[in-house]
């Protein structure tokens, strides 16, 4: 219900949270006050940001970015895990995600001759990245990426990639040469 103008602000705010809840079975309920909840959320956010900042500063392509720019990337990335043998991306599918390898190894395979099995064309290790071709050129994935070991990736969606890595656009394009012989 909307607060009445004669109520104090704290009284009005507490009325908003008064609800009657009835359990259908015996239950145990835990409650956190606002301050405790905010501390937990803030602490988790700080730990996440620090973890990603530590990792991102080791990525060669991001070396020219200042800490503030890397922290923005750290806020936007997500961790994704794959098991050995899993396909991270498949040749020909649309690409909307950019990846950094945090832990593990992966290989790129590509069908070079129609009707033939894909061949290994590149090997990735921690600190390497992939997925930029599809995002920068707006083309389908040019190769399969397969987890050679259990793999932990840090991913960035297309919108975040464009917004946050725009200043690296030319550097990323310059590095296309590592793929040229397979295209």
Coordinates of C-alpha atoms in Angstrom, one line a residue:
X1 CA 0.0 0.0 0.0
X2 CA 1.3 3.5 -0.7
X3 CA 2.7 5.3 2.4
X4 CA 0.5 8.1 3.9
X5 CA 2.1 11.5 4.1
X6 CA 1.6 11.6 7.9
X7 CA 3.8 8.5 8.4
X8 CA 7.5 8.9 8.9
X9 CA 9.7 7.6 6.1
X10 CA 11.1 4.6 8.1
X11 CA 7.6 3.7 9.2
X12 CA 6.3 3.9 5.6
X13 CA 9.2 1.8 4.4
X14 CA 8.7 -0.9 7.0
X15 CA 5.0 -1.1 6.1
X16 CA 5.9 -2.0 2.6
X17 CA 7.7 -5.1 3.8
X18 CA 5.0 -6.4 6.1
X19 CA 3.5 -9.5 4.5
X20 CA 1.8 -12.5 5.9
X21 CA 3.3 -15.8 4.8
X22 CA 1.9 -19.2 5.8
X23 CA 4.0 -22.3 5.3
X24 CA 2.3 -25.4 4.0
X25 CA 4.7 -27.7 5.9
X26 CA 7.0 -27.3 8.9
X27 CA 9.7 -24.8 7.8
X28 CA 12.8 -23.1 9.0
X29 CA 13.1 -19.5 7.9
X30 CA 16.3 -17.4 7.9
X31 CA 16.2 -13.7 7.5
X32 CA 18.9 -11.2 6.7
X33 CA 18.6 -7.5 7.4
X34 CA 19.3 -5.0 4.6
X35 CA 22.8 -4.1 5.9
X36 CA 23.9 -7.7 6.1
X37 CA 22.5 -8.6 2.7
X38 CA 24.2 -5.5 1.1
X39 CA 27.5 -6.5 2.6
X40 CA 27.3 -10.0 1.3
X41 CA 26.4 -8.8 -2.2
X42 CA 29.1 -6.1 -2.2
X43 CA 31.8 -8.5 -0.9
X44 CA 30.9 -11.0 -3.6
X45 CA 31.0 -8.3 -6.3
X46 CA 34.4 -7.1 -5.1
X47 CA 35.8 -10.7 -5.1
X48 CA 34.5 -11.3 -8.6
X49 CA 36.0 -8.0 -9.9
X50 CA 39.3 -8.7 -8.2
X51 CA 39.5 -12.3 -9.6
X52 CA 38.8 -11.1 -13.2
X53 CA 41.1 -8.1 -12.9
X54 CA 43.9 -10.4 -11.8
X55 CA 43.3 -12.7 -14.8
X56 CA 42.6 -9.9 -17.4
X57 CA 45.8 -8.1 -16.6
X58 CA 47.7 -11.2 -17.7
X59 CA 46.0 -11.3 -21.1
X60 CA 48.5 -9.8 -23.6
X61 CA 45.9 -8.2 -25.8
X62 CA 44.6 -6.2 -22.8
X63 CA 48.0 -5.0 -21.7
X64 CA 47.5 -1.6 -23.3
X65 CA 44.3 -0.9 -21.4
X66 CA 44.3 0.9 -18.1
X67 CA 43.1 -0.7 -14.9
X68 CA 39.7 1.1 -15.0
X69 CA 39.0 -0.2 -18.5
X70 CA 40.0 -3.8 -17.5
X71 CA 37.7 -3.5 -14.4
X72 CA 34.8 -2.6 -16.7
X73 CA 35.5 -5.8 -18.7
X74 CA 35.7 -7.7 -15.4
X75 CA 32.2 -6.5 -14.5
X76 CA 30.8 -7.7 -17.8
X77 CA 32.4 -11.1 -18.2
X78 CA 31.0 -14.5 -17.1
X79 CA 32.8 -17.8 -16.4
X80 CA 31.9 -20.7 -18.6
X81 CA 33.2 -24.3 -18.0
X82 CA 33.6 -27.1 -20.5
X83 CA 34.8 -30.7 -20.1
X84 CA 37.6 -32.3 -22.1
X85 CA 36.3 -33.0 -25.6
X86 CA 33.3 -30.6 -25.5
X87 CA 32.8 -28.2 -28.4
X88 CA 32.9 -24.6 -27.3
X89 CA 31.9 -23.3 -30.8
X90 CA 31.2 -25.1 -34.0
X91 CA 32.3 -24.0 -37.5
X92 CA 29.4 -22.4 -39.4
X93 CA 27.3 -21.4 -36.4
X94 CA 26.6 -17.7 -35.6
X95 CA 29.0 -16.1 -33.2
X96 CA 27.9 -13.8 -30.4
X97 CA 30.5 -14.4 -27.8
X98 CA 34.2 -13.6 -27.3
X99 CA 36.2 -15.9 -25.1
X100 CA 39.4 -15.8 -23.0
X101 CA 41.0 -19.0 -21.7
X102 CA 41.4 -18.8 -18.0
X103 CA 42.4 -22.4 -17.3
X104 CA 43.1 -25.3 -19.6
X105 CA 43.8 -25.9 -23.3
X106 CA 41.7 -26.0 -26.4
X107 CA 42.3 -26.6 -30.1
X108 CA 40.8 -25.1 -33.2
X109 CA 39.7 -27.6 -35.9
X110 CA 38.5 -26.7 -39.3
X111 CA 37.1 -28.6 -42.3
X112 CA 39.6 -27.6 -45.0
X113 CA 38.2 -29.9 -47.7
X114 CA 34.5 -30.6 -48.1
X115 CA 33.7 -34.2 -47.0
X116 CA 36.9 -34.5 -45.0
X117 CA 37.3 -34.7 -41.2
X118 CA 38.2 -31.4 -39.5
X119 CA 41.9 -30.9 -39.0
X120 CA 43.6 -29.3 -36.1
X121 CA 44.7 -25.8 -37.1
X122 CA 45.6 -24.0 -33.9
X123 CA 46.2 -24.7 -30.2
X124 CA 45.1 -22.4 -27.4
X125 CA 46.4 -22.1 -23.8
X126 CA 45.6 -20.0 -20.7
X127 CA 45.6 -16.3 -21.6
X128 CA 44.7 -16.8 -25.3
X129 CA 41.4 -15.7 -26.8
X130 CA 39.1 -16.6 -29.6
X131 CA 35.8 -15.7 -31.1
X132 CA 36.7 -12.2 -32.3
X133 CA 36.5 -13.0 -36.0
X134 CA 32.7 -13.6 -35.9
X135 CA 32.2 -10.5 -33.9
X136 CA 34.4 -8.1 -35.8
X137 CA 33.5 -9.4 -39.3
X138 CA 29.9 -10.4 -38.5
X139 CA 30.5 -13.8 -40.1
X140 CA 29.7 -17.4 -38.9
X141 CA 32.3 -19.2 -36.8
X142 CA 35.3 -20.0 -38.9
X143 CA 36.4 -23.1 -37.0
X144 CA 35.4 -25.5 -34.2
X145 CA 36.9 -24.9 -30.8
X146 CA 37.3 -28.1 -28.8
X147 CA 38.3 -28.4 -25.2
X148 CA 41.6 -30.4 -25.1
X149 CA 41.5 -30.5 -21.3
X150 CA 38.8 -29.4 -18.8
X151 CA 38.4 -25.7 -19.7
X152 CA 37.5 -22.6 -17.8
X153 CA 36.6 -19.6 -20.1
X154 CA 35.8 -16.0 -19.4
X155 CA 33.2 -14.9 -21.9
X156 CA 32.0 -11.5 -23.2
X157 CA 28.8 -11.1 -25.1
X158 CA 28.6 -9.2 -28.5
X159 CA 27.3 -5.9 -27.0
X160 CA 29.9 -5.8 -24.2
X161 CA 32.6 -6.8 -26.7
X162 CA 31.7 -3.9 -29.0
X163 CA 31.3 -1.4 -26.1
X164 CA 34.4 -2.4 -24.0
X165 CA 36.9 -3.7 -26.6
X166 CA 36.2 -1.0 -29.2
X167 CA 39.6 0.6 -28.6
X168 CA 41.3 -2.8 -29.3
X169 CA 39.5 -3.2 -32.6
X170 CA 42.6 -2.5 -34.7
X171 CA 44.9 -4.7 -32.6
X172 CA 42.4 -7.6 -32.9
X173 CA 42.2 -7.1 -36.6
X174 CA 46.0 -7.0 -36.9
X175 CA 46.1 -10.4 -35.2
X176 CA 43.9 -11.9 -37.9
X177 CA 47.0 -13.0 -39.6
X178 CA 47.2 -16.0 -37.3
X179 CA 44.1 -17.3 -39.0
X180 CA 44.7 -16.2 -42.7
X181 CA 46.2 -19.4 -43.9
X182 CA 43.2 -21.4 -42.8
X183 CA 40.5 -19.1 -44.3

